[in-house]
Short mmCIF file of C-alpha atoms and ligand atoms in Angstrom, two decimals:
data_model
loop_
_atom_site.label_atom_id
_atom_site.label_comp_id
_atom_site.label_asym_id
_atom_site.label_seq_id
_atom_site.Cartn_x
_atom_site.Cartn_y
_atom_site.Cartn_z
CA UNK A 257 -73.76 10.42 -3.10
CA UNK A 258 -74.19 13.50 -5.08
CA UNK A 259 -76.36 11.94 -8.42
CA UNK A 260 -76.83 13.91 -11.75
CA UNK A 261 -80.25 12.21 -13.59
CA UNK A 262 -81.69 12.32 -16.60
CA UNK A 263 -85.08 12.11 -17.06
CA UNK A 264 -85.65 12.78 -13.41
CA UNK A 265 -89.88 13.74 -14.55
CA UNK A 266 -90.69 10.45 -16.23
CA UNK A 267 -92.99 7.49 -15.42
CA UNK A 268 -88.89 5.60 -13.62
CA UNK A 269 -87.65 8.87 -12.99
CA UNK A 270 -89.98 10.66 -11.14
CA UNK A 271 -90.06 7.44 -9.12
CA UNK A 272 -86.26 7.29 -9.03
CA UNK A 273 -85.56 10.54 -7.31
CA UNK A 274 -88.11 10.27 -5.10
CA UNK A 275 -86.14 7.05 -3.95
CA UNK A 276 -82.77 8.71 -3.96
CA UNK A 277 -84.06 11.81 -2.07
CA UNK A 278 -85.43 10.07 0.57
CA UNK A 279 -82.35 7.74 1.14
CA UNK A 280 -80.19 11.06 1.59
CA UNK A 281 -78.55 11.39 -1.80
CA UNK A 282 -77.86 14.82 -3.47
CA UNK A 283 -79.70 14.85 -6.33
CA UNK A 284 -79.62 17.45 -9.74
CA UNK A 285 -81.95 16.26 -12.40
CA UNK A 286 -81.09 17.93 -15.72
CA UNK A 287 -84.87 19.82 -16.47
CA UNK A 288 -85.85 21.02 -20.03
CA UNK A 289 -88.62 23.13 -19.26
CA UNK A 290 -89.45 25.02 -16.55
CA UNK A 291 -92.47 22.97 -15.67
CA UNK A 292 -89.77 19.82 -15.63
CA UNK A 293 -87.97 21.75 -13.48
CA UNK A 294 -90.68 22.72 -10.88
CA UNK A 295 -91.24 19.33 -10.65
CA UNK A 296 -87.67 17.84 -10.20
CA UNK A 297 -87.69 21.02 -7.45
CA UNK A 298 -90.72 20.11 -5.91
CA UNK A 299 -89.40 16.31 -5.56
CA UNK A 300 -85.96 17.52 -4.08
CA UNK A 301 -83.85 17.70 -6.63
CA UNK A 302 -82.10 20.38 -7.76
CA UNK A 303 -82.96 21.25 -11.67
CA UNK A 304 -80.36 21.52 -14.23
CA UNK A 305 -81.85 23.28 -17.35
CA UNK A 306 -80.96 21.43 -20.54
CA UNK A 307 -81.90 19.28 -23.32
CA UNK A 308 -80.70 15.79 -24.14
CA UNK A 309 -80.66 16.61 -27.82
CA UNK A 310 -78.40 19.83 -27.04
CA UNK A 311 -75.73 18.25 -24.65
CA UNK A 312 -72.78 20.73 -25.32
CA UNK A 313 -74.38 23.44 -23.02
CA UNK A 314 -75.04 21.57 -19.72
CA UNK A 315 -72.70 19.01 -20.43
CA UNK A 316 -69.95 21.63 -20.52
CA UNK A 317 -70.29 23.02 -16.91
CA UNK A 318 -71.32 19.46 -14.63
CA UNK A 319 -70.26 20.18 -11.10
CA UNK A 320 -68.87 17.41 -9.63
CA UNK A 321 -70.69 14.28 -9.51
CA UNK A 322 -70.44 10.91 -8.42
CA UNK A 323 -72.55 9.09 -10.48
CA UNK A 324 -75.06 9.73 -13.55
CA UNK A 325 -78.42 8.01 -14.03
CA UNK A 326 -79.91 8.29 -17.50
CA UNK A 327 -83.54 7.66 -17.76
CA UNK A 328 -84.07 10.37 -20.24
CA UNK A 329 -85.95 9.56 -23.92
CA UNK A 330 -88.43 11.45 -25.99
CA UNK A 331 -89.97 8.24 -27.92
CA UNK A 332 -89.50 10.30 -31.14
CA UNK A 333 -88.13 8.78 -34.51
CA UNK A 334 -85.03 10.47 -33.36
CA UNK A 335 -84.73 9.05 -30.18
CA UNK A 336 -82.41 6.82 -31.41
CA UNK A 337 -79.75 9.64 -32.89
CA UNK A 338 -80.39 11.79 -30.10
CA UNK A 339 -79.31 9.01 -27.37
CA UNK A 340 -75.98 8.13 -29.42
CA UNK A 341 -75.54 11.95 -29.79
CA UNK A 342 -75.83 12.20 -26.02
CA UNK A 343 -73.27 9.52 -25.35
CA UNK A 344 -71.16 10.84 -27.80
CA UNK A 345 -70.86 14.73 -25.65
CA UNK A 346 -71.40 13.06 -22.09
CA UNK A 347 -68.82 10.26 -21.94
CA UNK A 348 -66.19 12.72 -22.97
CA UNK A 349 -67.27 15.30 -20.46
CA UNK A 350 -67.47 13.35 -17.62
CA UNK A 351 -63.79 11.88 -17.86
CA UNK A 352 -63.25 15.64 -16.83
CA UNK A 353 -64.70 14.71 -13.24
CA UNK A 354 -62.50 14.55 -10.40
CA UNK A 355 -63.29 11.24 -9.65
CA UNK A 356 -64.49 8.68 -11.89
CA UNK A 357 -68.62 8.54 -11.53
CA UNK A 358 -71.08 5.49 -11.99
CA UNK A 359 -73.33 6.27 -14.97
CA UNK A 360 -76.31 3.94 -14.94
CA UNK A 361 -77.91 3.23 -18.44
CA UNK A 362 -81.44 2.37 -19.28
CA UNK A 363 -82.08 -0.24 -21.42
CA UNK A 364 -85.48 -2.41 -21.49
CA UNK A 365 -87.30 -5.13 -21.82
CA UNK A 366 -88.05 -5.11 -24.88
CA UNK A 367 -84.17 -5.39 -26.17
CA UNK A 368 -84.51 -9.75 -25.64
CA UNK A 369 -87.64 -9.67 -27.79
CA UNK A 370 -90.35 -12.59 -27.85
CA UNK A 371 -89.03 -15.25 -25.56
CA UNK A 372 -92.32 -17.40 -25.25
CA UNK A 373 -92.38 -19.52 -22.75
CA UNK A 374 -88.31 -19.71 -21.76
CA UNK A 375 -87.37 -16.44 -19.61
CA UNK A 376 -84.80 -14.39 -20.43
CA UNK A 377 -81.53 -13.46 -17.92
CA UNK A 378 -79.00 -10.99 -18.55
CA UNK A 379 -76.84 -13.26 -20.22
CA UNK A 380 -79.43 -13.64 -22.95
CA UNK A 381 -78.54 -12.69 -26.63
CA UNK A 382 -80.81 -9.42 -27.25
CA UNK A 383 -83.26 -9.49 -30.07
CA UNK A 384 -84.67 -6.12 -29.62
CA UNK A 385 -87.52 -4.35 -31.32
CA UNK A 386 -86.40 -2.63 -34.03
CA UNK A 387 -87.65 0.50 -32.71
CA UNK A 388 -85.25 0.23 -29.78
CA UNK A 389 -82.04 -1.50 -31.74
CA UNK A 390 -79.87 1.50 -30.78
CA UNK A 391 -79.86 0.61 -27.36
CA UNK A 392 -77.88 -2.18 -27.73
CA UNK A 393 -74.84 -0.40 -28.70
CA UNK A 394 -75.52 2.79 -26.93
CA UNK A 395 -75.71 0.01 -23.70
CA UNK A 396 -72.65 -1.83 -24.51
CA UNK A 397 -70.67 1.33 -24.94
CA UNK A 398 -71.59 2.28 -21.77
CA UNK A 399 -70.18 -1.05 -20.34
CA UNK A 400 -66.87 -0.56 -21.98
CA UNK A 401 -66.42 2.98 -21.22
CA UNK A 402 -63.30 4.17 -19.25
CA UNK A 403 -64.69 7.39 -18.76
CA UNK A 404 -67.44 5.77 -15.96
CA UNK A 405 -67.97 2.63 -13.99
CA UNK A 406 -71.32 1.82 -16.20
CA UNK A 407 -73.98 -0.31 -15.35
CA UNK A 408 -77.24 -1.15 -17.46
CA UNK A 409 -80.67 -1.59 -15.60
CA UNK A 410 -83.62 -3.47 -17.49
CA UNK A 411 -86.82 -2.55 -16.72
CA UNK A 412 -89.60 -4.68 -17.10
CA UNK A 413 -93.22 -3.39 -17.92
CA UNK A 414 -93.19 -0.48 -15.49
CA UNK A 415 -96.40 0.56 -14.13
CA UNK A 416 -97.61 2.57 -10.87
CA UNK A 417 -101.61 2.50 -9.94
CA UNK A 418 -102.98 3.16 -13.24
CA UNK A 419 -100.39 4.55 -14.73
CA UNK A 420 -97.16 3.78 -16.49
CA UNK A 421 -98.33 0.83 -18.96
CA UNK A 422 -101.84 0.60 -17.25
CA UNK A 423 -102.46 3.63 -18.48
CA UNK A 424 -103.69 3.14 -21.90
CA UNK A 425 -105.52 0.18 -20.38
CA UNK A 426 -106.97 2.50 -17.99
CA UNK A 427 -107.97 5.27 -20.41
CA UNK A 428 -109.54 2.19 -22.70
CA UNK A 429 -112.01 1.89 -19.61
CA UNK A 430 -113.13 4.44 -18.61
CA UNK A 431 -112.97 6.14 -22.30
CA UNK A 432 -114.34 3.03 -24.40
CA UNK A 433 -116.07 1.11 -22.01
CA UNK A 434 -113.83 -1.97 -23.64
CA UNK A 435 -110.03 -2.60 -22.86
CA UNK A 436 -108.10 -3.28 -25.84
CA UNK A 437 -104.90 -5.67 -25.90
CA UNK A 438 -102.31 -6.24 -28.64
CA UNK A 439 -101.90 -9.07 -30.38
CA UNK A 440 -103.57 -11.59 -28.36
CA UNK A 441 -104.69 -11.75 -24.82
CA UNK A 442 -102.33 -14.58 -24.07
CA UNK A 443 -99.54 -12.32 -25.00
CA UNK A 444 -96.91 -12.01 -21.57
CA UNK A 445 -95.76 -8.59 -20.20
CA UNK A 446 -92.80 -8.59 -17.39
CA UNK A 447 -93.64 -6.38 -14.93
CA UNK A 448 -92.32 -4.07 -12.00
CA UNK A 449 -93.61 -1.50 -9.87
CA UNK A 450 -92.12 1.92 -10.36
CA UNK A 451 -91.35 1.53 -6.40
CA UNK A 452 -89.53 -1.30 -6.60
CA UNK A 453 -87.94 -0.30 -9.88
CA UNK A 454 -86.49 3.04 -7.74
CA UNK A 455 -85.49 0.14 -5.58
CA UNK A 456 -83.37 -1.39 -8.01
CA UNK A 457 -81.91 1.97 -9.30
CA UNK A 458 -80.89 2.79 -5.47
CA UNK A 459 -78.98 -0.43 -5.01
CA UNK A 460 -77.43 -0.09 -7.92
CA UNK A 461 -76.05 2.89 -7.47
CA UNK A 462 -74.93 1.87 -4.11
CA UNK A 463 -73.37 -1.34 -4.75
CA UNK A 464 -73.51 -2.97 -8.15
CA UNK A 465 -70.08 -3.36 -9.83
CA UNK A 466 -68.78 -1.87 -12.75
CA UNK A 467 -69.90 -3.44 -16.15
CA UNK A 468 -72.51 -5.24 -14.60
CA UNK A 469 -76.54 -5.64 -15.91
CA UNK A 470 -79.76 -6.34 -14.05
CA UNK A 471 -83.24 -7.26 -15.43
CA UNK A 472 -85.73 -5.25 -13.46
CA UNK A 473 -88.70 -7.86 -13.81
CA UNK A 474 -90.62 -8.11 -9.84
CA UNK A 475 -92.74 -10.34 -11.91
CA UNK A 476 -91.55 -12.55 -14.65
CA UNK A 477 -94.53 -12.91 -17.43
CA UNK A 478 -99.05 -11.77 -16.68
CA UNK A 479 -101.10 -12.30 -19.50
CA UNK A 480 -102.10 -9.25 -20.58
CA UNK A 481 -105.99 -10.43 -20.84
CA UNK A 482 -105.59 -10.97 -17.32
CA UNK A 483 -104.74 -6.96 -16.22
CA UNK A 484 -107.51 -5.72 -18.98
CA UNK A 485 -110.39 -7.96 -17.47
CA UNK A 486 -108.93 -6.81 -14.00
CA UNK A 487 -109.37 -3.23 -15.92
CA UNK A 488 -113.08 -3.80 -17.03
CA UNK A 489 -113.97 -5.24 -13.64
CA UNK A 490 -112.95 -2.26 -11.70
CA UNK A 491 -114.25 0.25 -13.91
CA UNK A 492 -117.42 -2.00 -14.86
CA UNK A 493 -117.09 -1.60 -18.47
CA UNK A 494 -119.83 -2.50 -20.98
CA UNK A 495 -117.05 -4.97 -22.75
CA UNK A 496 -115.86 -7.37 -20.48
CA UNK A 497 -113.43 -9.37 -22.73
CA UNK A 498 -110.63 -7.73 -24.00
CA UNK A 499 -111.01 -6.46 -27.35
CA UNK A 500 -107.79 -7.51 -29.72
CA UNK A 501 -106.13 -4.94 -31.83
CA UNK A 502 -103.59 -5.26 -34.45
CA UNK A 503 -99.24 -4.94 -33.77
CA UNK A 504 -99.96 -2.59 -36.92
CA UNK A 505 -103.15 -0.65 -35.37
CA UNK A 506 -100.94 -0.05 -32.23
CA UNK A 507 -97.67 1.42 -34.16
CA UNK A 508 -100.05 3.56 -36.23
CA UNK A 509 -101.66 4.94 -33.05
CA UNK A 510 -98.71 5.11 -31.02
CA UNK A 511 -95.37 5.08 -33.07
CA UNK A 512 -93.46 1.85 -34.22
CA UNK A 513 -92.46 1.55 -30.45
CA UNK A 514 -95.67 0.75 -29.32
CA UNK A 515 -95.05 -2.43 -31.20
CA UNK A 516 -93.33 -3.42 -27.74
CA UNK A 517 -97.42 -4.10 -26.49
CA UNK A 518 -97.66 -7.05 -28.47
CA UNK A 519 -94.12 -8.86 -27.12
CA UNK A 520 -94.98 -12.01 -25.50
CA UNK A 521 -92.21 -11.97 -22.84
CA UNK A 522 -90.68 -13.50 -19.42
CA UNK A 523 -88.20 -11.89 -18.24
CA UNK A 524 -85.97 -12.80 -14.62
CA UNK A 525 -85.47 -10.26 -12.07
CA UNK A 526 -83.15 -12.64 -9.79
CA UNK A 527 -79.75 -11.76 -10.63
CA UNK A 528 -80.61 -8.43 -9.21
CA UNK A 529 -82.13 -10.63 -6.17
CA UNK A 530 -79.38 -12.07 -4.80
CA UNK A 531 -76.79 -9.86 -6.05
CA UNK A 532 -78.03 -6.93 -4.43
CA UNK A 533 -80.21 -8.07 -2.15
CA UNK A 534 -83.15 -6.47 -4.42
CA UNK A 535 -86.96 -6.74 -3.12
CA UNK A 536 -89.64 -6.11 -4.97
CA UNK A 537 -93.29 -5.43 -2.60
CA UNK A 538 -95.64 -5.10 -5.50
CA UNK A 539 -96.42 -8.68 -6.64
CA UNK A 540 -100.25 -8.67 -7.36
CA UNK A 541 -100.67 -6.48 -10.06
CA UNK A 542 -104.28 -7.44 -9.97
CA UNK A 543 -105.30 -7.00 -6.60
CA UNK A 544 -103.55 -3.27 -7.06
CA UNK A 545 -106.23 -2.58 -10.34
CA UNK A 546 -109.23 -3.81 -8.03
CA UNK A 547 -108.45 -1.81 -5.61
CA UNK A 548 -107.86 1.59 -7.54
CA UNK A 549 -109.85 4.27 -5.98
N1 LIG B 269 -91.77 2.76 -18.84
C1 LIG B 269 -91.44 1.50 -19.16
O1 LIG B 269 -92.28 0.58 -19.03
C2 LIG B 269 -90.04 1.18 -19.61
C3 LIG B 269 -89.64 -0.16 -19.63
C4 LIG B 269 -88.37 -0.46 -20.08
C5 LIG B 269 -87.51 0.53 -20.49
N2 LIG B 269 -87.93 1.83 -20.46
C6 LIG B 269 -87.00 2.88 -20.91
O2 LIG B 269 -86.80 3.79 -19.84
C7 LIG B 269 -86.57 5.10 -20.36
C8 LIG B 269 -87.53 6.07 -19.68
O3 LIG B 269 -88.84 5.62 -19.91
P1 LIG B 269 -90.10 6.31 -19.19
O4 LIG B 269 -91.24 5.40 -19.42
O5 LIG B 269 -89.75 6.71 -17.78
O6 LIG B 269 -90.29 7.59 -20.11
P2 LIG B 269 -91.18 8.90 -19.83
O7 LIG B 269 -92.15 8.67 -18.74
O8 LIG B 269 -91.70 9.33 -21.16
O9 LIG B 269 -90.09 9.96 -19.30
C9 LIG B 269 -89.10 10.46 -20.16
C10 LIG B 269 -88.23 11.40 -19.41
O10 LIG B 269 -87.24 11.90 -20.34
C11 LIG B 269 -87.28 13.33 -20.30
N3 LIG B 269 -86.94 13.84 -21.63
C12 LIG B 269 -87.50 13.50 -22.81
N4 LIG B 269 -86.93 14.19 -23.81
C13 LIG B 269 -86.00 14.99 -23.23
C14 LIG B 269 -85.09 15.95 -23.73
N5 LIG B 269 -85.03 16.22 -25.06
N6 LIG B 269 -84.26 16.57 -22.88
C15 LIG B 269 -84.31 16.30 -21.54
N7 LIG B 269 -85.17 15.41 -21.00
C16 LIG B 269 -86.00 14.77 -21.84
C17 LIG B 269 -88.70 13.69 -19.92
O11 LIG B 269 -88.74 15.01 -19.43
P3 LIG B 269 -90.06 15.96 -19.50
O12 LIG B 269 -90.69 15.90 -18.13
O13 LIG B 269 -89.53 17.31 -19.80
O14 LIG B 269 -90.95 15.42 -20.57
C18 LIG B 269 -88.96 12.63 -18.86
O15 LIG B 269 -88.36 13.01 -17.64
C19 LIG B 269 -86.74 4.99 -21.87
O16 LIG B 269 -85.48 4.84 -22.47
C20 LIG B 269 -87.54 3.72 -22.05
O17 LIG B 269 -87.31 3.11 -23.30
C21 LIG B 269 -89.17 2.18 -20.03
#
């Protein structure tokens, strides 16, 4: 399939592409720098330059496509505006195609809020961060849209290595000597491998049906003490216990999104399991820290 994504460089893009590339699928990735777009080059994609905040330019000379996957968001205070903006230029556009294309939305985990110890499914009534509340329309017009065939993916926690949401874990380590957690160490993260989460994104696109969601949790709920003291032991920090830090320390270091550390979640990935047949390899989160080079 010929694929037009968004957000093609990012922590599930980047891993995204990589997927669709090597299953054989034509992929642009719209690019909004040149560096963006030596990278989307250098994966095998072919860059399209524009900005999600400026659609009219790009948006108004698409070749023809058979499906859209938007991973694209700048975390700003804006991000919000920006996305409905996007919709609001896109949808309209791509009614123009010559046929109708799949446009997969990204939503998250953090739209079904604290579930404690129940796990949430798609059919879950969303309680999202306020940070991330405009996803919930932006998603459900994507659903209803008679421009595309739309489908929402949820990722969990996505991580890769020491990257994605390790990262700040990571840097704790090896910058503090002492990993710091939100809220509480008990607190519960949903996870997924960026990997597997490509997974998920390629099966979608392949065969989930219109108007349908999929949580993309591999693993439903860690405790996020146990990743930082798998974090101090492979980097030997001074600290061994986790140090606890503030919801409100976290927003004021990271943004009000980064409130989303201190959600104590458990989230199900089956739906996408026995629908499409999805997975997941990376199931030891833990064993993947120790073992960081
Ligand atoms: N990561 C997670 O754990 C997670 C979990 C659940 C949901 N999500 C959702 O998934 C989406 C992507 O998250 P991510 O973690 O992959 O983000 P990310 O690593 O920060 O990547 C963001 C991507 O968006 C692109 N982008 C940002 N602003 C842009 C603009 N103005 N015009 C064009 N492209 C722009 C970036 O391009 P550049 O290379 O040019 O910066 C990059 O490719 C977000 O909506 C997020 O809320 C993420």
């Amino acid at each position: 399939m010929r694929v037009f994504v968004l957000g093609g460089t990012g922590s599930i893009g980047s891993a995204v592409v990589q997927e669709l590339v090597r299953r054989g699928h034509d992929v642009l990735a719209l690019a909004r720098s040149d560096v963006s777009a030596a990278k989307s080059g250098e994966a095998g994609a072919t860059p399209v330059l524009g900005d999600i905040a400026v659609p009219e330019p790009w948006t108004g000379r698409l070749p023809p496509v058979d499906a859209v996957i938007h991973m694209a968001c700048d975390f700003s205070t804006a991000m919000g505006a920006i996305d409905r903006r996007l919709l609001d230029v896109l949808l309209p556009a791509l009614a123009a195609q010559p046929n109708k294309p799949r446009f997969i939305y990204t939503g998250g985990c953090w739209l079904f809020g604290a579930t404690g110890d129940g796990i949430a499914t798609e059919a879950t009534p969303f309680r999202p961060l306020p940070a991330f509340a405009w996803m919930v329309p932006n998603l459900q017009r994507v659903l209803e849209a008679t421009e595309v065939d739309g489908i929402v993916i949820h990722p969990a926690m996505v991580y890769a290595g020491g990257g994605g949401v390790f990262q700040r874990l990571a840097r704790d380590a090896v910058e503090r000597d002492a990993v710091r957690v939100v809220a509480s160490e008990r607190v519960r993260w949903p996870l997924v491998h960026s990997e597997d989460l490509a997974g998920l994104y390629a099966l979608a696109l392949e065969r989930a049906p219109a108007r349908s969601s999929y949580i993309g949790a591999a693993i439903d709920g860690l405790a996020v003490g146990r990743i930082a003291r798998a974090f101090a032991g492979r980097f030997g920090t001074r600290l061994p216990e986790p140090q606890i830090i503030s919801p409100d320390a976290i927003a004021v270091e990271l943004g009000e999104w980064g409130r989303r550390y201190a959600l104590d979640q458990r989230l199900s990935g089956a739906r996408a399991r026995w629908e499409l047949g999805w997975s997941p390899r990376h199931l030891d989160p833990e064993a993947e820290i120790a073992g960081l080079p």
